[in-house]
């Protein structure tokens, strides 16, 4: 249920939850998978943040101690840690042409 919300950042400021991403996308989840296309991007460094918005309210729901109640993930963020990775830790290099980046979704609760 719900949708995948994806945000593409081209600078560290505000990554992964604050600030303005360079691009946003929304996709239906089918068979536990979703895919988004950010179109033609200029070569450079980017980081991706995704949210499984289970209740379609457009935000990451969390409990009273700020533990996420919905799935989330960032590019190059394979292991769940106590804090979100930095832009530097999550960045991917886009060189032009089509590029696929898989993002693992983490569910805490």
Coordinates of C-alpha atoms in Angstrom, one line a residue:
X1 CA 0.0 0.0 0.0
X2 CA 1.1 3.6 -0.4
X3 CA 3.7 5.0 -2.8
X4 CA 7.4 5.5 -3.1
X5 CA 8.5 9.1 -2.8
X6 CA 12.0 9.8 -4.1
X7 CA 14.1 13.0 -3.8
X8 CA 17.3 13.7 -5.7
X9 CA 19.7 16.1 -4.1
X10 CA 22.6 17.8 -6.0
X11 CA 24.1 19.4 -2.9
X12 CA 24.7 18.4 0.7
X13 CA 22.5 21.2 2.3
X14 CA 19.3 19.6 3.6
X15 CA 20.1 16.0 2.7
X16 CA 18.3 13.7 3.4
X17 CA 15.2 15.3 5.0
X18 CA 15.5 19.1 4.9
X19 CA 16.0 21.6 2.2
X20 CA 15.0 21.4 -1.4
X21 CA 15.9 18.5 -3.6
X22 CA 16.8 19.1 -7.2
X23 CA 14.1 16.7 -8.3
X24 CA 11.2 14.8 -6.8
X25 CA 9.3 11.7 -8.1
X26 CA 6.4 9.5 -6.9
X27 CA 5.8 5.9 -8.0
X28 CA 3.4 3.1 -7.4
X29 CA 4.7 0.1 -5.6
X30 CA 4.1 -3.2 -7.4
X31 CA 5.3 -6.6 -6.1
X32 CA 7.4 -4.9 -3.5
X33 CA 9.3 -2.8 -6.1
X34 CA 9.1 0.7 -7.5
X35 CA 11.0 2.7 -10.1
X36 CA 11.4 6.4 -10.7
X37 CA 13.1 8.3 -13.6
X38 CA 14.7 11.7 -12.9
X39 CA 15.1 12.3 -16.6
X40 CA 18.3 13.7 -18.2
X41 CA 20.7 14.9 -15.5
X42 CA 23.8 16.9 -15.9
X43 CA 27.0 15.1 -15.0
X44 CA 27.8 15.5 -11.3
X45 CA 27.4 14.2 -7.8
X46 CA 23.9 13.4 -6.5
X47 CA 22.3 11.6 -3.6
X48 CA 18.9 9.9 -3.5
X49 CA 16.5 9.7 -0.5
X50 CA 13.4 7.5 -0.7
X51 CA 10.3 7.0 1.5
X52 CA 7.7 4.2 1.4
X53 CA 4.8 6.6 2.2
X54 CA 2.4 3.8 3.4
X55 CA -0.5 6.2 4.2
X56 CA 0.1 8.6 1.3
X57 CA 0.4 11.7 3.6
X58 CA 3.6 12.9 1.9
X59 CA 5.8 12.7 4.9
X60 CA 7.9 10.2 7.0
X61 CA 5.8 9.2 10.0
X62 CA 7.7 8.5 13.2
X63 CA 6.8 7.6 16.8
X64 CA 7.1 9.9 19.8
X65 CA 10.9 9.3 20.0
X66 CA 11.4 10.1 16.3
X67 CA 11.9 6.4 15.2
X68 CA 10.5 6.1 11.6
X69 CA 7.3 4.1 11.3
X70 CA 7.6 3.9 7.5
X71 CA 10.3 2.5 5.3
X72 CA 13.1 4.8 4.1
X73 CA 16.4 4.6 2.3
X74 CA 19.3 6.5 0.8
X75 CA 21.7 5.8 -2.1
X76 CA 24.7 3.7 -0.9
X77 CA 23.0 3.2 2.5
X78 CA 22.9 -0.6 2.9
X79 CA 23.2 -1.1 6.7
X80 CA 20.9 0.6 9.1
X81 CA 22.7 2.9 11.5
X82 CA 21.6 5.2 14.4
X83 CA 21.7 8.2 12.1
X84 CA 21.1 9.1 8.5
X85 CA 24.2 9.1 6.2
X86 CA 25.7 12.3 5.0
X87 CA 25.5 13.5 1.4
X88 CA 29.1 12.6 1.0
X89 CA 28.4 9.0 2.2
X90 CA 25.4 8.7 -0.1
X91 CA 26.6 10.4 -3.2
X92 CA 26.7 8.8 -6.6
X93 CA 28.5 10.1 -9.7
X94 CA 26.4 10.7 -12.8
X95 CA 28.4 10.8 -15.9
X96 CA 25.6 11.1 -18.5
X97 CA 23.4 8.5 -20.2
X98 CA 21.1 6.1 -18.5
X99 CA 22.1 5.0 -15.0
X100 CA 20.3 2.7 -12.6
X101 CA 20.7 3.1 -8.8
X102 CA 19.1 0.5 -6.4
X103 CA 18.1 1.9 -3.0
X104 CA 17.5 -0.5 -0.1
X105 CA 14.4 0.4 2.0
X106 CA 14.8 0.0 5.7
X107 CA 11.9 -0.7 8.1
X108 CA 12.7 0.0 11.8
X109 CA 9.2 -0.6 13.4

